[in-house]
Structure formats: C-alpha cells, structure tokens
mmCIF file of C-alpha atoms and ligand atoms in Angstrom:
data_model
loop_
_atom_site.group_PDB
_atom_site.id
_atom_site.type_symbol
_atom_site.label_atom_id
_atom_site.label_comp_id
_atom_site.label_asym_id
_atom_site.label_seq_id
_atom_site.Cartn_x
_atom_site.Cartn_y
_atom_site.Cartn_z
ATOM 1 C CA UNK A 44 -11.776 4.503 -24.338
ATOM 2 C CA UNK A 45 -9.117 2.757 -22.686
ATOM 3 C CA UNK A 46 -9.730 0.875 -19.134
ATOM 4 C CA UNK A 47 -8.487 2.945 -16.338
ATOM 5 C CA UNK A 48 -5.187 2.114 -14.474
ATOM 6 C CA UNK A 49 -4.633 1.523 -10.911
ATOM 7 C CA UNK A 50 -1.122 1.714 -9.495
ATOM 8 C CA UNK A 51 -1.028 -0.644 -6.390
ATOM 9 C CA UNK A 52 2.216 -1.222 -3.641
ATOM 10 C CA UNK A 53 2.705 -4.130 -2.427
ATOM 11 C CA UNK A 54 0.890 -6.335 -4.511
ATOM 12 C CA UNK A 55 2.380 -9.748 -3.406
ATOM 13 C CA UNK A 56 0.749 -10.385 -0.500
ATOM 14 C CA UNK A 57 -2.082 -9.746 1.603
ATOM 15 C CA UNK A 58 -3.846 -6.509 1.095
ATOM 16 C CA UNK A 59 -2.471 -5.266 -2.119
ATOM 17 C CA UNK A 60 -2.883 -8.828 -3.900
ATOM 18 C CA UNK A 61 -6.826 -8.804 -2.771
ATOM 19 C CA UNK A 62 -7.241 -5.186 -3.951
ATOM 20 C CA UNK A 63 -5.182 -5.599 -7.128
ATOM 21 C CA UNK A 64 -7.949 -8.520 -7.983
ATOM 22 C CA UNK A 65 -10.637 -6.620 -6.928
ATOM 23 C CA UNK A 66 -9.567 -3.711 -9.437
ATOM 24 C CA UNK A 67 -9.199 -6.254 -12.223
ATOM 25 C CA UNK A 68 -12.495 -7.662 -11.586
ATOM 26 C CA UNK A 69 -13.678 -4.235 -11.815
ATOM 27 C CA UNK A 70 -12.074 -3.567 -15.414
ATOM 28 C CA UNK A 71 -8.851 -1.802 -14.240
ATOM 29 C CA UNK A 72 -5.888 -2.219 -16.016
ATOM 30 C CA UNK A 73 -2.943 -2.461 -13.228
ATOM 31 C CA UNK A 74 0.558 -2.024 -12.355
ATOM 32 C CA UNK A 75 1.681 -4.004 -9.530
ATOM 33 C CA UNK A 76 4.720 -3.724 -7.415
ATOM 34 C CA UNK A 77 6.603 -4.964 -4.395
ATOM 35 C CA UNK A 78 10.330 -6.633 -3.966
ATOM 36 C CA UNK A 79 9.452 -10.039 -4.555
ATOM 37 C CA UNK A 80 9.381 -11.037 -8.293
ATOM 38 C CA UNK A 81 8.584 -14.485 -8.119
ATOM 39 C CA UNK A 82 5.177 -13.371 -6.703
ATOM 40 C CA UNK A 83 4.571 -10.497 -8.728
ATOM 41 C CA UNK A 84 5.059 -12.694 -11.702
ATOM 42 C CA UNK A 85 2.827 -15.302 -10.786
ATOM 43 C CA UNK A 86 -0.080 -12.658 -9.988
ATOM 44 C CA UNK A 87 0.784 -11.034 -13.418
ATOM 45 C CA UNK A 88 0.164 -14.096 -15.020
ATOM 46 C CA UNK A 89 -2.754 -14.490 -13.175
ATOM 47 C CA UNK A 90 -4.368 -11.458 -14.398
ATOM 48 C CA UNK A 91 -3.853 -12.084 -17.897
ATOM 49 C CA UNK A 92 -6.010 -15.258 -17.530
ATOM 50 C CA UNK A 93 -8.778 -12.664 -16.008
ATOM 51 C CA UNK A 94 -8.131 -10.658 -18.917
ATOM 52 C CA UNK A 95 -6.377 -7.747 -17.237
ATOM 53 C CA UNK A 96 -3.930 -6.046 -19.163
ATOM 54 C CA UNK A 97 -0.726 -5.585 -16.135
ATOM 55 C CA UNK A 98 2.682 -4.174 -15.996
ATOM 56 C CA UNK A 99 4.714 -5.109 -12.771
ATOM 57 C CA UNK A 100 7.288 -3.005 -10.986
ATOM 58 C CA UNK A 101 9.881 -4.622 -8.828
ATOM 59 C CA UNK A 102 11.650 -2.595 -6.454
ATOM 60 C CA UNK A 103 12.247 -1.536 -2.745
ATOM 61 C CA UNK A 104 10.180 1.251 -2.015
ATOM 62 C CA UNK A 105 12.600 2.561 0.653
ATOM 63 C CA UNK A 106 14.870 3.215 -2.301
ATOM 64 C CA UNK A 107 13.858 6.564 -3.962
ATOM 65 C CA UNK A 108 16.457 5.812 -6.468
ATOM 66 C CA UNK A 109 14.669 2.317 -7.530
ATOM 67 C CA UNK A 110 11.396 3.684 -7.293
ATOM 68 C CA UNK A 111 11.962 6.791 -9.357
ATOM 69 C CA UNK A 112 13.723 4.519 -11.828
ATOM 70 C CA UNK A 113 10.965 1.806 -11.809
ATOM 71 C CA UNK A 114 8.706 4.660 -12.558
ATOM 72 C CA UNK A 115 10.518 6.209 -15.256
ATOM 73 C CA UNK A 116 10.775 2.628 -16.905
ATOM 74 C CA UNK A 117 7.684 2.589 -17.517
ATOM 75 C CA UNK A 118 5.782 2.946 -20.710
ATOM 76 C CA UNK A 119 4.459 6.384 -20.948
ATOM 77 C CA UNK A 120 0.980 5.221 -21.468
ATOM 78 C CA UNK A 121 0.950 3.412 -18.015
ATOM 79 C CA UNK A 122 1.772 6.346 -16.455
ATOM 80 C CA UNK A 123 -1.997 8.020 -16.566
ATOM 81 C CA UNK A 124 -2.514 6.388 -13.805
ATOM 82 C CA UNK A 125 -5.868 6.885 -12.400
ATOM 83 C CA UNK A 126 -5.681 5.033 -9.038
ATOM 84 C CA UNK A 127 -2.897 5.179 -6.483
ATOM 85 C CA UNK A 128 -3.333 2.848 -3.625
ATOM 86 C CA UNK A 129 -0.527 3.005 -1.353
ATOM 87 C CA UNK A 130 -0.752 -0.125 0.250
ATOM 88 C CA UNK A 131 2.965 -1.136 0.808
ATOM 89 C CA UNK A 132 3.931 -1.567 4.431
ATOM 90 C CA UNK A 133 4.850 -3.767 7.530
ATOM 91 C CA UNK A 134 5.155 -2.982 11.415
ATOM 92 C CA UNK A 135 8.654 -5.064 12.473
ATOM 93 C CA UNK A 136 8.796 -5.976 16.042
ATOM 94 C CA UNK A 137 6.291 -5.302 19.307
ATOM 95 C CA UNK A 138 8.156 -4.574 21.646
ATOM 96 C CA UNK A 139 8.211 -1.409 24.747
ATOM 97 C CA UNK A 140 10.361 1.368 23.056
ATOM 98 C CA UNK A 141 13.489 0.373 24.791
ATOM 99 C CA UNK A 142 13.515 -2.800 24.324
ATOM 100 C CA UNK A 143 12.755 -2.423 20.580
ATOM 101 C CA UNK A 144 15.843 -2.607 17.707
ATOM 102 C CA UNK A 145 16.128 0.453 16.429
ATOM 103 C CA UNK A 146 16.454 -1.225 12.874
ATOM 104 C CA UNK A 147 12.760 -1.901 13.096
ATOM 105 C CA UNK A 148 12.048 1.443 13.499
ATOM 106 C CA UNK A 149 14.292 2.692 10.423
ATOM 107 C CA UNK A 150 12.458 -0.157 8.274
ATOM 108 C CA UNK A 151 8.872 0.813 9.187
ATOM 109 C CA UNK A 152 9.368 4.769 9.210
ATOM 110 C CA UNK A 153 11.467 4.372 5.604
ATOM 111 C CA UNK A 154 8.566 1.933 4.289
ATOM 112 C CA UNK A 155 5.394 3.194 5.746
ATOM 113 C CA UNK A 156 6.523 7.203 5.516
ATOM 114 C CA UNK A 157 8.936 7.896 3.131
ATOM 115 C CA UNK A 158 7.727 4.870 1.056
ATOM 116 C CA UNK A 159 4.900 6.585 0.364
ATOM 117 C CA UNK A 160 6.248 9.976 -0.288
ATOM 118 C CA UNK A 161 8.546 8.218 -2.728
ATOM 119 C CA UNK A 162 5.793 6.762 -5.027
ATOM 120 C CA UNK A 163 3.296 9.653 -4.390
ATOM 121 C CA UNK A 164 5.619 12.416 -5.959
ATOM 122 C CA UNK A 165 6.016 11.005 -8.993
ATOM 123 C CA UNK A 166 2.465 9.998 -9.599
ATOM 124 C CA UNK A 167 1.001 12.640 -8.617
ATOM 125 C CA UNK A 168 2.220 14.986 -11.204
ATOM 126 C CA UNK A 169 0.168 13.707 -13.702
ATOM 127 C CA UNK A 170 -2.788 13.450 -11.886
ATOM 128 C CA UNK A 171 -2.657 17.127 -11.803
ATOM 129 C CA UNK A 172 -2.156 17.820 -15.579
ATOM 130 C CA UNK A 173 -4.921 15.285 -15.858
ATOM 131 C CA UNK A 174 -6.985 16.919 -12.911
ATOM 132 C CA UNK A 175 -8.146 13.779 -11.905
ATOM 133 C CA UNK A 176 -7.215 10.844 -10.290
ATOM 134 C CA UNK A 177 -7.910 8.895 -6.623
ATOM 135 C CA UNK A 178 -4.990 8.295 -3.821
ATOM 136 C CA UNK A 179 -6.105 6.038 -1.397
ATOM 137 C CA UNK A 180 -4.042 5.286 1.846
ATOM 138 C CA UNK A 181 -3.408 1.951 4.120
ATOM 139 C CA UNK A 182 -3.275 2.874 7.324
ATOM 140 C CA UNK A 183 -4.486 1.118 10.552
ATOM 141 C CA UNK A 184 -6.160 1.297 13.366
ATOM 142 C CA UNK A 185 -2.988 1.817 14.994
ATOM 143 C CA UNK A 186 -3.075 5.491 13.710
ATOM 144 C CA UNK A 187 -5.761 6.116 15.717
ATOM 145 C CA UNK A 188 -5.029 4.128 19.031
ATOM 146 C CA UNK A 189 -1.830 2.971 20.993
ATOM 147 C CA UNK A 190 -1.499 -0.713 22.311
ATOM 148 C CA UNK A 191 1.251 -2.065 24.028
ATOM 149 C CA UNK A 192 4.360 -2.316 21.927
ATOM 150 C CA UNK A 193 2.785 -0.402 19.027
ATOM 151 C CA UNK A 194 4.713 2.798 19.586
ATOM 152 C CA UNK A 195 7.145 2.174 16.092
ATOM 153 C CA UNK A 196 4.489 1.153 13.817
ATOM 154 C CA UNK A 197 1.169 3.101 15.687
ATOM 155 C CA UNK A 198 3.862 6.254 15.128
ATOM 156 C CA UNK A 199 4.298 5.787 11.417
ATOM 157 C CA UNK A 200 0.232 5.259 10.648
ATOM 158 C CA UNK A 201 -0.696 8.073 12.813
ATOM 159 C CA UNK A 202 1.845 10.099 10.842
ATOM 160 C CA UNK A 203 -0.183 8.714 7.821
ATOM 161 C CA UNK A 204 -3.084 10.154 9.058
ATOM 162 C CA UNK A 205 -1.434 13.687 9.120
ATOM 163 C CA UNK A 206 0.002 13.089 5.752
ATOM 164 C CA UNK A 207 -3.919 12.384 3.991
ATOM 165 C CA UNK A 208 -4.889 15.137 5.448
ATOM 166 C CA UNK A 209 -2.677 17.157 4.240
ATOM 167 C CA UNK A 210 -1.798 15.810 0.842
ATOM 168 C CA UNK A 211 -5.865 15.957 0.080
ATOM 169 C CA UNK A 212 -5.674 19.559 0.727
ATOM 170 C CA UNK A 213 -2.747 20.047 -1.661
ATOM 171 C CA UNK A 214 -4.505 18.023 -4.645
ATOM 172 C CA UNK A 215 -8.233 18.868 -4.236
ATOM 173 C CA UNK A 216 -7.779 21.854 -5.915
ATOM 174 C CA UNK A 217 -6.682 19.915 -8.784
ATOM 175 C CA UNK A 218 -9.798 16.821 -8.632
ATOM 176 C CA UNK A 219 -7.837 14.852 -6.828
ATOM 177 C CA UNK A 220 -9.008 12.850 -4.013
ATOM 178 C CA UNK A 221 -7.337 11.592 -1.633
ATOM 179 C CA UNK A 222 -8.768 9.094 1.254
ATOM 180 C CA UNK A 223 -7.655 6.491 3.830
ATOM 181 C CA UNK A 224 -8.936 2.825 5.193
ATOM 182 C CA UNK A 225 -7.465 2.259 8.610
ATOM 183 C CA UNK A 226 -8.553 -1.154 8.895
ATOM 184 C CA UNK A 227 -8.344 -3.471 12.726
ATOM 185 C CA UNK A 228 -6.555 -6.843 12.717
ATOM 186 C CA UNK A 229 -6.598 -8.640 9.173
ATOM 187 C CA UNK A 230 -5.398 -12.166 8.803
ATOM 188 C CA UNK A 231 -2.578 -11.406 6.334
ATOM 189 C CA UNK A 232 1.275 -12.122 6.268
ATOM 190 C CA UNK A 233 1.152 -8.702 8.021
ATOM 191 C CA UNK A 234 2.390 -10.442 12.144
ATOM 192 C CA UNK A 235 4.569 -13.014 10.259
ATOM 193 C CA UNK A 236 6.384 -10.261 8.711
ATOM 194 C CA UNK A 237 6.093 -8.527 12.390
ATOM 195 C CA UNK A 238 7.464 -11.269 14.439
ATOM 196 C CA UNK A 239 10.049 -12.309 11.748
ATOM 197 C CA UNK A 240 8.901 -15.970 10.793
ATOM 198 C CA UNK A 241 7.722 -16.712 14.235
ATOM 199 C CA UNK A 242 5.128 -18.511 13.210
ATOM 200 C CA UNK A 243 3.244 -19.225 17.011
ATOM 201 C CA UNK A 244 3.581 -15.864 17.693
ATOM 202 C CA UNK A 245 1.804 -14.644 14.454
ATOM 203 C CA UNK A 246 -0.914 -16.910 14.987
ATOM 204 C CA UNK A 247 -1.420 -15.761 18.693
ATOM 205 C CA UNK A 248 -2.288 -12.752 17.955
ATOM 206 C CA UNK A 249 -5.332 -14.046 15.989
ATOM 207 C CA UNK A 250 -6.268 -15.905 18.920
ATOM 208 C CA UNK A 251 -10.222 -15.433 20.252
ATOM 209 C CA UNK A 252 -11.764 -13.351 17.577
ATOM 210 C CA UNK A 253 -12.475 -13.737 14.011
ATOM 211 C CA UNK A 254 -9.748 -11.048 12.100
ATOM 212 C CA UNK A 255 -10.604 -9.178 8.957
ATOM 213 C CA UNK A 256 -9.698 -10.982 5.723
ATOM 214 C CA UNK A 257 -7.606 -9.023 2.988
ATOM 215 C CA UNK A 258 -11.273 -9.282 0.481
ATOM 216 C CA UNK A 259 -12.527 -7.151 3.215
ATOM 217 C CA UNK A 260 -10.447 -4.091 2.370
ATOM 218 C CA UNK A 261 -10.579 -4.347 -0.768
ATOM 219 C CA UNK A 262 -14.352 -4.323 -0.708
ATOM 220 C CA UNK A 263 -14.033 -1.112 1.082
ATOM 221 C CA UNK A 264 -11.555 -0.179 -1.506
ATOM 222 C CA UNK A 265 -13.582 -0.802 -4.446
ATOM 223 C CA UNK A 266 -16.480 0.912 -2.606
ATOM 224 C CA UNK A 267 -14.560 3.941 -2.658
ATOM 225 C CA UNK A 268 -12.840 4.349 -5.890
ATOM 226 C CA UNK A 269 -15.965 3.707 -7.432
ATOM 227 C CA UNK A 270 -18.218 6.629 -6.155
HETATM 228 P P1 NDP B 526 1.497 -8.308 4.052
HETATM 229 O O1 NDP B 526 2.761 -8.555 4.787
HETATM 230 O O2 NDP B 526 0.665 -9.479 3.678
HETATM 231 O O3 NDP B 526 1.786 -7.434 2.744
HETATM 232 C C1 NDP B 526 2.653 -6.330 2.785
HETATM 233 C C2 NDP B 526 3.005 -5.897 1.367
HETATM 234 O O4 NDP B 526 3.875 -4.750 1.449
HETATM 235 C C3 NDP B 526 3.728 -6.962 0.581
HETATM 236 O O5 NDP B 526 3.212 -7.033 -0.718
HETATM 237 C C4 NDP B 526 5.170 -6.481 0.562
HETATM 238 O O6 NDP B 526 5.788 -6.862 -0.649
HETATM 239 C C5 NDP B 526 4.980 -4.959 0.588
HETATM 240 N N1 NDP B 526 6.176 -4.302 1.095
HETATM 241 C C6 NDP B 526 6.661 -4.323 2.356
HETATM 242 N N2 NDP B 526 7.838 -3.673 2.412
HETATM 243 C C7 NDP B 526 8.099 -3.230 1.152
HETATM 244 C C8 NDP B 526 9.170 -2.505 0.562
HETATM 245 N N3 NDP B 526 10.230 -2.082 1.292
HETATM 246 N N4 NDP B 526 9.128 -2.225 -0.754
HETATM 247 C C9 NDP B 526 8.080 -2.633 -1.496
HETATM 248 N N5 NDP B 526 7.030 -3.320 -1.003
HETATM 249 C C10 NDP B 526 7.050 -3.635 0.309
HETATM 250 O O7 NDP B 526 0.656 -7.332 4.981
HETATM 251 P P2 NDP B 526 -0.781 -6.616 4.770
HETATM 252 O O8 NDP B 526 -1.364 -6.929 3.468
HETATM 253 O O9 NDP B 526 -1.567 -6.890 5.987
HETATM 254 O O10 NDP B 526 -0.311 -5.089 4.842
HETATM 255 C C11 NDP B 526 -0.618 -4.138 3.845
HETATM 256 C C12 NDP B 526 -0.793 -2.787 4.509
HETATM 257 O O11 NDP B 526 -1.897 -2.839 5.412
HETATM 258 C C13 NDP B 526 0.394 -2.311 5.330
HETATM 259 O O12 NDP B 526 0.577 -0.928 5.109
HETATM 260 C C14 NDP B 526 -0.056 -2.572 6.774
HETATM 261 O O13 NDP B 526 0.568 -1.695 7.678
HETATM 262 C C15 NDP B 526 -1.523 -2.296 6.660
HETATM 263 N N6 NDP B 526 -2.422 -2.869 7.660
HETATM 264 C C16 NDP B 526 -2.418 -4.207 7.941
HETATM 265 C C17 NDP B 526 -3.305 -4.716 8.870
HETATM 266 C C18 NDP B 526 -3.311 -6.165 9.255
HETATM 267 O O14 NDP B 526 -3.744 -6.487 10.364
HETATM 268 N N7 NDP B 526 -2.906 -7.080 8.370
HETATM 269 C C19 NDP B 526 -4.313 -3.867 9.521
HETATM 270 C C20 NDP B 526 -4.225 -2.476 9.143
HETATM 271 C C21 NDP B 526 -3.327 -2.030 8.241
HETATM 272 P P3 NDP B 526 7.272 -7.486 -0.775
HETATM 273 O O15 NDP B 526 7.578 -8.180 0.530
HETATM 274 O O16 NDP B 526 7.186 -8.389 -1.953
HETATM 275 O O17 NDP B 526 8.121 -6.294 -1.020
HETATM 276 C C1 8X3 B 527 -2.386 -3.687 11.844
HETATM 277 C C2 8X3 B 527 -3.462 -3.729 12.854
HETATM 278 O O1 8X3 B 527 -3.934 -3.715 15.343
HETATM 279 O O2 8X3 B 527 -2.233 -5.253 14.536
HETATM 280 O O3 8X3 B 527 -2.246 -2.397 11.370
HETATM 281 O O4 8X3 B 527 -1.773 -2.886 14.626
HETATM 282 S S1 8X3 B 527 -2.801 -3.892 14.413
#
C-alpha cells in the first residue's frame, strides 16, 4: 500500500514547514503549498533527500479561482488525500479597531476564513467517497481570548472555532474527523508578517517569556493524526 498523503497550507514558513517535516518523518507523502515558490521549492527538494515523495502547490489562497485550479492540476492520485491541515494564515496589524486599516482586516478574514473554506471544499469531497480522512485546524489562542488590538485577527480564529465545530458535525457521519490546535505565542515569522517587517517590534513581543517553537505544534499535530 501506498504512504498516505497529507495536504498542508502554508508550508513555507513557520508552522506548516515544521508540520510538513514532521509528516515526512512519519512516512507521509505531502503536498505543500503557499505563495512563495522559491521556498516551496527548496523544502520540496528537501524532502526528496528525506525520501518523501512531494508535489507543491503555489497559489494565493484568498483566490478561489487559483486554489480550485491548483487543485484541479493536480495528479488524480494526489488527490486521496488523507490529511488536511489548514495551517495557512497571518494576523496583519495590532492596532484598537479604529485605528486599524481596514485592508488588514480584508487580508486576515479572506486568508484565515474564506482561505480555508476555499481549500476545504474541494478536499473534502473525496474524503467522503473515501469515508475517511483527518482535517485539522490552526487556530490560536486568540479564538478563545481578546487582548488589546487583537479584535481583526482574535475575530477570524474565534470564527474558526465555530467553523470546526461545525464542519466536524457535517463530516463525522462520513469518518471524518475534524480537530483544532489553538496554540499561545510561537516564535515564527507569524509578528514579522504582523507588524510588516518591523523587525523591533516583532521581537518585542517575545520579550520576557520563552514562546512556543513551530516543532511544538507539530508534535501536537503528529500526536493527533496518529491516534
Ligand atoms: P508564518 O508567517 O511563519 O507562516 C504563515 C504561513 O501561511 C506561510 O507559509 C505563508 O506562506 C502562509 N500564508 C499566508 N497567507 C497566505 C495566502 N494568502 N495564501 C497562501 N498561503 C498563505 O506564521 P505561523 O507559522 O506562525 O502561522 C501559521 C498559522 O498559525 C496561522 O494560521 C497563524 O494564525 C497560526 N498561529 C500562529 C501563532 C504564532 O504565535 N506564531 C500562534 C497561534 C496560531 P506564503 O507567505 O508563502 O504564502
Ligand atoms: C498567535 C498568538 O497570542 O499572538 O495566534 O495572538 S497571539
């Protein structure tokens, strides 16, 4: 028998890169995707040499358009996918609501929401015919709590939270299962991305504890998918 597949967003950084190497390790075969190509292609290359067989996807997950066409290019055979990790996602700015650019806003709620409605209803289709298969979620511990200039972002991962819970009841019927980490403060590319380059301000915000570290989830990860 073939080595399962795991389809993971947002594979060039942080996160998605730890967990896509923690699947490998684990004998997945993966698909990896995110916009930037130059990293996807190094990290592709880098699985070969650990012996995993990869396809990568490059495209904006915003788009529906690019991501239903990424999907449908494809080989057929990588499309039994067995793992979905939705991991693709930023917050974009910290500021009080009306201080905030409402551009941040569009990018986070068409990333972190529609994002992962975008990938999800194409994948899970065969899941279904398959009845099997494992969704697992990013979201954060800002889906749980507010904190001061979290509204944007703490809004789209508590929406997350409703959207688990509700997809898991959809797909159970089917063996499908569908869970979430909602991990604190990991030391990832995650506040560069927030505060735009700013590289002082990233680093602040790691200032007087010791963050998570991107192996970290995808210990958790692995722990899950393979119950
Ligand atoms: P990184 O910035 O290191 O990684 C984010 C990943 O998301 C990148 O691979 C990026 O790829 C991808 N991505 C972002 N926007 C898009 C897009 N429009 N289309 C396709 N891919 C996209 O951050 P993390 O690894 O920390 O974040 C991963 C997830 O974890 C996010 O959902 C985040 O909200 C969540 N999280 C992070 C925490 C933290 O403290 N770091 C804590 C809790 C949750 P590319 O730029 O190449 O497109
Ligand atoms: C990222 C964790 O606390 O910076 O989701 O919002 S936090």
């Amino acid at each position: 028998m073939k080595n399962p597949i795991a389809l993971v967003t947002g594979a060039t950084s942080g996160f998605g890169q730890a967990i896509a190497l923690r699947l490998a390790e684990g004998g997945y075969r993966l698909i990896i995707t995110g916009r930037r190509s130059d990293r996807l292609h190094a990290l592709s290359s880098h699985l070969i040499s650990m012996g995993c067989d990869n396809q990568l996807s490059c495209f904006d997950i915003r788009d529906r358009e690019a991501t239903t066409h990424a999907w449908n290019n494809l080989p057929e055979s990588w499309k039994e996918v067995d793992v979905l990790v939705n991991n693709a996602g930023l917050a974009a700015g910290r500021e009080p609501v009306e201080l905030a650019d409402p551009d941040d806003w569009d990018q986070m709620i068409d990333t972190n929401i529609r994002g992962i409605l975008n990938i999800s209803r194409l994948v899970i289709p065969g899941m279904k015919d398959r009845k099997r298969g494992t969704i697992i979620h990013i979201g954060s511990i800002a889906g749980r709590e507010g904190y001061p200039g979290g509204n944007g972002y703490s809004a789209t991962k508590f929406a997350l939270e409703a959207l688990t819970r509700s997809m898991r009841i959809d797909v159970l019927p089917f063996g499908i299962r569908v869970g979430q980490i909602a991990p604190g403060a990991a030391d990832t590319e995650f506040s560069t991305v927030r505060f735009k380059g700013d590289q002082a301000r990233a680093a602040a915000v790691y200032q007087g504890f010791e963050p998570l570290h991107a192996a970290d989830i995808a210990a958790v990860l692995w722990f899950m998918v393979s119950r």
